[in-house]
Amino acid sequence: MTELPPGTAVYRRGPEGLPEAVRSRTERLPPPGSLHLERFRPPARPDVPPTDGAFEAERHRTGTPLHVPADRTLLDVIRGTPPNAPSSCEQGLCGTCETKVLASTPDPHDMLLTDEERETGTTMMICVGRSRSARLTLDL
Ligand code: FES
């Protein structure tokens, strides 16, 4: 594939390296807005340093305390304390697990929230989000 006719829309779904492979084999890229990518995992966000340590959280509705070790997600830990929380992609891409944050500062790690939502810290995707505070209180 070296040239694309005018009006062509390109759809690609795959792992992170696929978009670059498409670009390297296409001399003339489609105009902005006509290249559609679906990644199997979110790209790294260089503007957000990771906070991968352990933290504490609380399910506000039940008062259940949660310890989230560095090697587990908040969603994993919540699954052990019914009622369960909905989820789908578990990669911060779909929004199914979005949860309201009642207190403290979340560390989002997802690809959905706007910059404003990240700044206000009132919601998070619990499948990938972590905490910048010692204890996070969730509307669950
Ligand atoms: S399950 Fe898809 S964003 Fe969390």
PDB file of C-alpha atoms and ligand atoms in Angstrom:
ATOM      1  CA  MET A   1       0.000   0.000   0.000  1.00  0.00           C
ATOM      2  CA  THR A   2       1.723   3.172  -1.146  1.00  0.00           C
ATOM      3  CA  GLU A   3      -1.033   5.606  -2.061  1.00  0.00           C
ATOM      4  CA  LEU A   4      -4.557   6.094  -0.870  1.00  0.00           C
ATOM      5  CA  PRO A   5      -7.288   7.476  -3.122  1.00  0.00           C
ATOM      6  CA  PRO A   6      -8.948  10.702  -1.957  1.00  0.00           C
ATOM      7  CA  GLY A   7     -11.783  10.099   0.473  1.00  0.00           C
ATOM      8  CA  THR A   8     -10.307   6.852   1.782  1.00  0.00           C
ATOM      9  CA  ALA A   9     -10.871   6.071   5.450  1.00  0.00           C
ATOM     10  CA  VAL A  10      -8.400   3.702   7.119  1.00  0.00           C
ATOM     11  CA  TYR A  11      -9.438   1.561  10.087  1.00  0.00           C
ATOM     12  CA  ARG A  12      -6.840  -0.337  12.084  1.00  0.00           C
ATOM     13  CA  ARG A  13      -7.342  -2.422  15.193  1.00  0.00           C
ATOM     14  CA  GLY A  14      -4.434  -4.055  16.924  1.00  0.00           C
ATOM     15  CA  PRO A  15      -1.471  -3.882  19.263  1.00  0.00           C
ATOM     16  CA  GLU A  16       0.458  -0.686  19.892  1.00  0.00           C
ATOM     17  CA  GLY A  17       3.022  -1.300  17.101  1.00  0.00           C
ATOM     18  CA  LEU A  18       0.410  -1.619  14.355  1.00  0.00           C
ATOM     19  CA  PRO A  19      -0.250   2.126  13.845  1.00  0.00           C
ATOM     20  CA  GLU A  20       3.475   2.691  13.232  1.00  0.00           C
ATOM     21  CA  ALA A  21       3.594  -0.256  10.834  1.00  0.00           C
ATOM     22  CA  VAL A  22       0.689   1.275   8.893  1.00  0.00           C
ATOM     23  CA  ARG A  23       2.446   4.642   8.769  1.00  0.00           C
ATOM     24  CA  SER A  24       5.765   3.167   7.619  1.00  0.00           C
ATOM     25  CA  ARG A  25       4.090   1.381   4.686  1.00  0.00           C
ATOM     26  CA  THR A  26       1.953   4.295   3.582  1.00  0.00           C
ATOM     27  CA  GLU A  27       3.671   7.101   1.677  1.00  0.00           C
ATOM     28  CA  ARG A  28       0.574   9.242   1.563  1.00  0.00           C
ATOM     29  CA  LEU A  29      -1.441   9.171   4.755  1.00  0.00           C
ATOM     30  CA  PRO A  30      -5.131   9.960   4.667  1.00  0.00           C
ATOM     31  CA  PRO A  31      -6.098  13.478   5.746  1.00  0.00           C
ATOM     32  CA  PRO A  32      -6.546  14.122   9.486  1.00  0.00           C
ATOM     33  CA  GLY A  33      -9.727  12.527  10.771  1.00  0.00           C
ATOM     34  CA  SER A  34      -9.794   9.664   8.273  1.00  0.00           C
ATOM     35  CA  LEU A  35      -7.325   7.379  10.078  1.00  0.00           C
ATOM     36  CA  HIS A  36      -9.166   5.439  12.807  1.00  0.00           C
ATOM     37  CA  LEU A  37      -7.159   3.405  15.321  1.00  0.00           C
ATOM     38  CA  GLU A  38      -8.328   1.005  18.001  1.00  0.00           C
ATOM     39  CA  ARG A  39      -5.561  -0.159  20.282  1.00  0.00           C
ATOM     40  CA  PHE A  40      -5.517  -3.359  22.306  1.00  0.00           C
ATOM     41  CA  ARG A  41      -3.866  -1.398  25.112  1.00  0.00           C
ATOM     42  CA  PRO A  42      -3.633   2.299  25.854  1.00  0.00           C
ATOM     43  CA  PRO A  43      -0.450   4.080  24.800  1.00  0.00           C
ATOM     44  CA  ALA A  44       1.853   5.218  27.581  1.00  0.00           C
ATOM     45  CA  ARG A  45       1.177   8.753  28.812  1.00  0.00           C
ATOM     46  CA  PRO A  46       4.598  10.406  29.205  1.00  0.00           C
ATOM     47  CA  ASP A  47       2.989  13.406  30.942  1.00  0.00           C
ATOM     48  CA  VAL A  48       1.738  11.239  33.807  1.00  0.00           C
ATOM     49  CA  PRO A  49       4.399   9.587  35.946  1.00  0.00           C
ATOM     50  CA  PRO A  50       3.074   6.320  37.333  1.00  0.00           C
ATOM     51  CA  THR A  51       2.128   5.865  40.962  1.00  0.00           C
ATOM     52  CA  ASP A  52       2.409   2.133  41.242  1.00  0.00           C
ATOM     53  CA  GLY A  53       2.696   1.717  44.987  1.00  0.00           C
ATOM     54  CA  ALA A  54       0.185   0.197  47.365  1.00  0.00           C
ATOM     55  CA  PHE A  55      -2.628   2.345  48.758  1.00  0.00           C
ATOM     56  CA  GLU A  56      -5.741   2.153  50.900  1.00  0.00           C
ATOM     57  CA  ALA A  57      -9.294   2.753  49.688  1.00  0.00           C
ATOM     58  CA  GLU A  58     -12.816   2.556  51.074  1.00  0.00           C
ATOM     59  CA  ARG A  59     -16.176   1.535  49.658  1.00  0.00           C
ATOM     60  CA  HIS A  60     -18.231   4.395  51.095  1.00  0.00           C
ATOM     61  CA  ARG A  61     -21.664   2.737  50.811  1.00  0.00           C
ATOM     62  CA  THR A  62     -20.620  -0.340  52.773  1.00  0.00           C
ATOM     63  CA  GLY A  63     -17.763   1.163  54.764  1.00  0.00           C
ATOM     64  CA  THR A  64     -15.518  -1.660  53.557  1.00  0.00           C
ATOM     65  CA  PRO A  65     -11.804  -0.847  53.770  1.00  0.00           C
ATOM     66  CA  LEU A  66      -9.659  -2.010  50.868  1.00  0.00           C
ATOM     67  CA  HIS A  67      -5.912  -2.576  50.709  1.00  0.00           C
ATOM     68  CA  VAL A  68      -4.639  -2.352  47.116  1.00  0.00           C
ATOM     69  CA  PRO A  69      -1.162  -3.890  46.824  1.00  0.00           C
ATOM     70  CA  ALA A  70       1.253  -2.566  44.212  1.00  0.00           C
ATOM     71  CA  ASP A  71       0.752  -5.652  42.038  1.00  0.00           C
ATOM     72  CA  ARG A  72      -3.088  -5.608  41.941  1.00  0.00           C
ATOM     73  CA  THR A  73      -5.682  -3.239  40.522  1.00  0.00           C
ATOM     74  CA  LEU A  74      -8.402  -1.533  42.513  1.00  0.00           C
ATOM     75  CA  LEU A  75     -10.968  -3.451  40.437  1.00  0.00           C
ATOM     76  CA  ASP A  76      -9.324  -6.771  41.399  1.00  0.00           C
ATOM     77  CA  VAL A  77      -9.527  -5.916  45.086  1.00  0.00           C
ATOM     78  CA  ILE A  78     -13.135  -4.681  44.808  1.00  0.00           C
ATOM     79  CA  ARG A  79     -14.143  -8.019  43.259  1.00  0.00           C
ATOM     80  CA  GLY A  80     -13.324  -9.604  46.608  1.00  0.00           C
ATOM     81  CA  THR A  81     -15.816  -7.368  48.454  1.00  0.00           C
ATOM     82  CA  PRO A  82     -19.350  -7.696  46.979  1.00  0.00           C
ATOM     83  CA  PRO A  83     -21.345  -6.108  45.497  1.00  0.00           C
ATOM     84  CA  ASN A  84     -19.237  -6.355  42.387  1.00  0.00           C
ATOM     85  CA  ALA A  85     -18.422  -3.381  40.163  1.00  0.00           C
ATOM     86  CA  PRO A  86     -19.081  -3.582  36.407  1.00  0.00           C
ATOM     87  CA  SER A  87     -16.124  -3.838  34.031  1.00  0.00           C
ATOM     88  CA  SER A  88     -15.331  -4.714  30.434  1.00  0.00           C
ATOM     89  CA  CYS A  89     -11.992  -3.840  28.788  1.00  0.00           C
ATOM     90  CA  GLU A  90     -10.018  -3.574  32.059  1.00  0.00           C
ATOM     91  CA  GLN A  91      -7.499  -1.368  30.253  1.00  0.00           C
ATOM     92  CA  GLY A  92      -8.917   2.103  30.827  1.00  0.00           C
ATOM     93  CA  LEU A  93     -10.482   2.296  27.373  1.00  0.00           C
ATOM     94  CA  CYS A  94     -14.245   1.672  27.617  1.00  0.00           C
ATOM     95  CA  GLY A  95     -15.515   3.561  30.690  1.00  0.00           C
ATOM     96  CA  THR A  96     -17.609   0.679  32.049  1.00  0.00           C
ATOM     97  CA  CYS A  97     -15.899   0.761  35.457  1.00  0.00           C
ATOM     98  CA  GLU A  98     -16.041   4.549  35.916  1.00  0.00           C
ATOM     99  CA  THR A  99     -16.532   5.261  39.600  1.00  0.00           C
ATOM    100  CA  LYS A 100     -17.206   8.491  41.467  1.00  0.00           C
ATOM    101  CA  VAL A 101     -14.454   9.532  43.880  1.00  0.00           C
ATOM    102  CA  LEU A 102     -15.794  11.090  47.089  1.00  0.00           C
ATOM    103  CA  ALA A 103     -12.515  12.002  48.755  1.00  0.00           C
ATOM    104  CA  SER A 104      -8.788  12.087  48.027  1.00  0.00           C
ATOM    105  CA  THR A 105      -6.855  12.369  44.781  1.00  0.00           C
ATOM    106  CA  PRO A 106      -7.024   9.593  42.190  1.00  0.00           C
ATOM    107  CA  ASP A 107      -4.257   8.849  39.702  1.00  0.00           C
ATOM    108  CA  PRO A 108      -6.332   8.112  36.570  1.00  0.00           C
ATOM    109  CA  HIS A 109      -4.067   6.109  34.141  1.00  0.00           C
ATOM    110  CA  ASP A 110      -6.969   5.747  31.669  1.00  0.00           C
ATOM    111  CA  MET A 111      -7.478   7.075  28.140  1.00  0.00           C
ATOM    112  CA  LEU A 112     -10.985   8.481  28.604  1.00  0.00           C
ATOM    113  CA  LEU A 113     -11.069  11.337  31.103  1.00  0.00           C
ATOM    114  CA  THR A 114     -10.624  14.900  29.931  1.00  0.00           C
ATOM    115  CA  ASP A 115      -7.872  17.084  31.354  1.00  0.00           C
ATOM    116  CA  GLU A 116     -10.516  18.890  33.425  1.00  0.00           C
ATOM    117  CA  GLU A 117     -11.845  15.623  34.829  1.00  0.00           C
ATOM    118  CA  ARG A 118      -8.299  14.573  35.699  1.00  0.00           C
ATOM    119  CA  GLU A 119      -7.732  17.855  37.512  1.00  0.00           C
ATOM    120  CA  THR A 120     -10.968  17.752  39.514  1.00  0.00           C
ATOM    121  CA  GLY A 121     -10.390  14.095  40.450  1.00  0.00           C
ATOM    122  CA  THR A 122     -14.082  13.354  41.032  1.00  0.00           C
ATOM    123  CA  THR A 123     -14.203  10.216  38.914  1.00  0.00           C
ATOM    124  CA  MET A 124     -11.860   7.392  37.843  1.00  0.00           C
ATOM    125  CA  MET A 125     -11.669   4.087  35.982  1.00  0.00           C
ATOM    126  CA  ILE A 126     -11.018   1.603  38.764  1.00  0.00           C
ATOM    127  CA  CYS A 127      -9.534  -0.989  36.381  1.00  0.00           C
ATOM    128  CA  VAL A 128      -6.363   1.067  35.872  1.00  0.00           C
ATOM    129  CA  GLY A 129      -6.585   4.043  38.245  1.00  0.00           C
ATOM    130  CA  ARG A 130      -4.521   4.278  41.370  1.00  0.00           C
ATOM    131  CA  SER A 131      -4.272   6.838  44.159  1.00  0.00           C
ATOM    132  CA  ARG A 132      -2.058   9.835  44.779  1.00  0.00           C
ATOM    133  CA  SER A 133      -3.375   9.955  48.357  1.00  0.00           C
ATOM    134  CA  ALA A 134      -2.849   7.431  51.128  1.00  0.00           C
ATOM    135  CA  ARG A 135      -6.597   6.635  51.210  1.00  0.00           C
ATOM    136  CA  LEU A 136      -9.182   6.907  48.439  1.00  0.00           C
ATOM    137  CA  THR A 137     -12.940   6.994  49.151  1.00  0.00           C
ATOM    138  CA  LEU A 138     -15.160   5.627  46.382  1.00  0.00           C
ATOM    139  CA  ASP A 139     -18.916   5.892  45.786  1.00  0.00           C
ATOM    140  CA  LEU A 140     -19.380   2.116  45.823  1.00  0.00           C
TER     141      LEU A 140
HETATM  142  S1  FES B   1     -13.299  -1.714  32.397  1.00  0.00           S
HETATM  143 FE1  FES B   1     -13.041  -0.464  30.630  1.00  0.00          FE
HETATM  144  S2  FES B   1     -12.279   1.397  31.439  1.00  0.00           S
HETATM  145 FE2  FES B   1     -12.335   0.063  33.137  1.00  0.00          FE
END
